[in-house]
Coordinates of C-alpha atoms in Angstrom, one line a residue:
M83 CA 0.1 -0.1 0.0
R84 CA 1.2 3.7 -0.4
Y85 CA 3.0 4.8 2.5
L86 CA 1.3 7.0 5.0
S87 CA 2.9 8.5 8.0
A88 CA 0.2 7.0 10.2
L89 CA 1.5 3.6 9.3
H90 CA 4.7 4.1 11.0
A91 CA 2.9 3.3 14.4
I92 CA 2.7 -0.3 13.2
Y93 CA 6.4 -0.6 12.5
L94 CA 7.6 -2.1 15.9
N95 CA 4.0 -2.5 17.3
T96 CA 2.6 -5.2 15.0
Q97 CA 0.7 -6.9 18.0
D98 CA -1.7 -4.2 18.3
F99 CA -2.8 -3.9 14.9
R100 CA -5.1 -6.2 12.6
I101 CA -5.9 -6.3 9.0
I102 CA -9.6 -6.8 8.3
Y103 CA -10.3 -8.0 4.8
R104 CA -13.7 -9.5 3.6
D105 CA -14.7 -10.3 7.2
A106 CA -11.4 -12.3 7.9
V107 CA -9.0 -11.0 10.7
F108 CA -5.5 -11.1 9.8
Y109 CA -2.7 -10.7 12.6
V110 CA 0.2 -8.4 11.3
E111 CA 3.3 -10.4 11.2
D112 CA 5.7 -8.2 9.2
Y113 CA 5.8 -4.6 8.2
D114 CA 8.3 -3.6 5.3
D115 CA 9.0 -0.1 4.2
Y116 CA 11.5 -0.9 1.5
K117 CA 15.1 0.8 2.2
E118 CA 13.0 3.1 4.3
R119 CA 12.2 5.2 1.2
H120 CA 8.5 5.8 2.4
H121 CA 7.0 5.1 -1.0
T122 CA 5.1 1.9 -0.3
V123 CA 4.6 -0.4 2.8
K124 CA 4.1 -4.2 2.7
L125 CA 2.1 -5.7 5.5
E126 CA 2.1 -9.4 5.8
G127 CA -0.8 -10.9 7.9
V128 CA -1.9 -14.6 9.0
C129 CA -5.6 -15.4 9.4
N130 CA -6.5 -17.8 12.2
G131 CA -10.2 -17.8 11.1
E132 CA -11.5 -15.4 13.7
G133 CA -14.3 -13.2 12.3
Y134 CA -14.4 -15.1 9.3
H135 CA -17.9 -15.7 7.6
Q136 CA -17.9 -17.5 4.3
Y137 CA -21.0 -16.2 2.0

């Protein structure tokens, strides 16, 4: 995603943040601001099935 200064709060505090996508909750496991250029940020998350509703 495009870098926003507000995303920097996730950098060393991933345990307090979640990604919600299509009703699935993902726990943030990695934050990558490539070479700290502040252009894009890659967030990796893992879903444990919590909050997931299949339609």
